[in-house]
C-alpha atoms as one frame of an Amber mdcrd trajectory, in Angstrom:
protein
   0.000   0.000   0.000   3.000   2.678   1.213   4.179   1.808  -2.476   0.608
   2.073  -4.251   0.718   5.300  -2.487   4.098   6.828  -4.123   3.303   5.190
  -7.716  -0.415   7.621  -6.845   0.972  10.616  -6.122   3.964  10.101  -8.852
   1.117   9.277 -11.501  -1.145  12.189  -9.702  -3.927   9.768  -9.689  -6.274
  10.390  -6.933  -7.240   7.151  -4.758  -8.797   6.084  -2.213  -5.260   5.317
  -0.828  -4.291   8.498  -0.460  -7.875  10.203   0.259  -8.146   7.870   3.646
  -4.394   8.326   4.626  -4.384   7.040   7.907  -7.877   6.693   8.189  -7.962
   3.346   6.000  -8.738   1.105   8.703 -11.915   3.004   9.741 -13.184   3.815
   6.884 -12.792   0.007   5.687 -14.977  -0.806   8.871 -17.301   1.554   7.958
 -17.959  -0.101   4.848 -18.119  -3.008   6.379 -20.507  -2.221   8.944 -23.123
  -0.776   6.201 -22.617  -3.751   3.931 -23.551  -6.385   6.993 -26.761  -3.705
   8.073 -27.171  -4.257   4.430 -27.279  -7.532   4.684 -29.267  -8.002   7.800
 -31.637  -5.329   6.455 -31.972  -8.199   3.090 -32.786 -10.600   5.655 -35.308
  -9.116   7.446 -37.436  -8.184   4.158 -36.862 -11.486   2.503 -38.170 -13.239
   6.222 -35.018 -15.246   6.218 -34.390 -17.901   8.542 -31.556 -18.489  11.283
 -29.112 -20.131   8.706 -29.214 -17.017   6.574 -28.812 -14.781   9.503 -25.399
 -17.186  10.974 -23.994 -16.609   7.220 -24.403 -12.688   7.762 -22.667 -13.439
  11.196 -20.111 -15.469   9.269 -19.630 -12.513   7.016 -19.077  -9.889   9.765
 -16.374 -12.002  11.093 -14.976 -12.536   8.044 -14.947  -8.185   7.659 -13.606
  -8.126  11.410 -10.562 -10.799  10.379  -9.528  -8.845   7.319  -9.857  -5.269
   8.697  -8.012  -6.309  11.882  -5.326  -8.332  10.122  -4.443  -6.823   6.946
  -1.108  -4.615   6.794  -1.635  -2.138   4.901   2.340  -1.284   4.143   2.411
  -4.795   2.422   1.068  -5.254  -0.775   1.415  -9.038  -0.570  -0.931  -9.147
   2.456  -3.235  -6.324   1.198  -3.617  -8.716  -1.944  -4.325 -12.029  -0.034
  -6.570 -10.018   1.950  -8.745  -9.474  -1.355  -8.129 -12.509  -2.157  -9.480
 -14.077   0.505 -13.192 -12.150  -0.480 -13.868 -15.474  -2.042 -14.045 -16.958
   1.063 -16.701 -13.982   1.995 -18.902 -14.661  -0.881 -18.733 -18.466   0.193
 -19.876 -17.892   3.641 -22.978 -16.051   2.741 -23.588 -17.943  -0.031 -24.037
 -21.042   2.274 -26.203 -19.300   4.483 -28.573 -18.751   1.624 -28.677 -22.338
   0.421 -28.969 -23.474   4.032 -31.661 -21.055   4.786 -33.635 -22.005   1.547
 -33.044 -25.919   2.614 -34.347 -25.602   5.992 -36.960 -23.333   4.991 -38.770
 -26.543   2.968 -41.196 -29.195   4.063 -39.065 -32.249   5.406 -41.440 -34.022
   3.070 -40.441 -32.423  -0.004 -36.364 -33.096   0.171 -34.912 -36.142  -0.522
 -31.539 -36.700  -0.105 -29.320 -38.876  -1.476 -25.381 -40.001  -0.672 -23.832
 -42.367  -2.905 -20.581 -43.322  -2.585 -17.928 -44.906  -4.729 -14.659 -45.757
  -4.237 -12.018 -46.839  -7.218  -8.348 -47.725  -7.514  -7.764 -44.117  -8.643
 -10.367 -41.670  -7.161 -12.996 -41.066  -4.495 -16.427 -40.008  -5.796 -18.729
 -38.672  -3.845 -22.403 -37.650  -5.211 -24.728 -35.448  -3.153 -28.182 -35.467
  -4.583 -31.038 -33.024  -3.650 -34.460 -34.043  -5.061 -37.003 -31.956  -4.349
 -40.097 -33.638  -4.966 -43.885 -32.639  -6.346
């Protein structure tokens, strides 16, 4: 970042580097803070379930881990930091799918595990039939 910073000012380009100086940190949990009220606000509307609401949880901590971790004079860590989003999108991503799983009738889900093993590989099928 301290070298993003010099390329910024070299080039004269105007980022968000050098507009929250110091103030990276907080601003960063700002964002962070309106994108999980975001979130939770999505919830809410949508009458989401517990599941959902643990993903959103899942998500703040994610935020919390990356804004409390991430140096900010090392590009290699700001970079796995980003990086790591993936991970973000995952979490709440699961807490959607579980949500919409445990939201159905019992009834209407059959699952199915079938295993099978060969000299070479593992395969593993998950199968989720919802029925009529």
């Amino acid at each position: 970042m301290a070298q993003d910073k010099a390329d910024d000012v070299t080039a004269g380009v105007k980022s968000t580097a050098l507009l929250f100086a110091d103030n990276t940190k907080a601003w960063l949990s700002g964002f962070a803070a309106f994108s999980t009220a975001s979130l939770l606000a999505c919830g809410v509307a949508a009458g989401a379930g517990v599941p959902y609401f643990a993903g959103v949880g899942g998500v703040a901590a994610h935020y919390a881990w990356q804004i409390g971790t991430v140096d900010l004079d090392n590009g290699r860590d700001c970079a796995a930091k980003f990086v790591s989003n993936k991970w973000l999108g995952a979490i709440l991503g699961a807490g959607i799918v579980a949500d919409k799983l445990t939201a159905l009738p019992p009834k209407y889900i059959a699952v199915m595990f079938h295993l099978k093993e060969t000299k070479l590989n593992v395969e593993a099928n998950f199968i989720v039939r919802i029925s009529g």
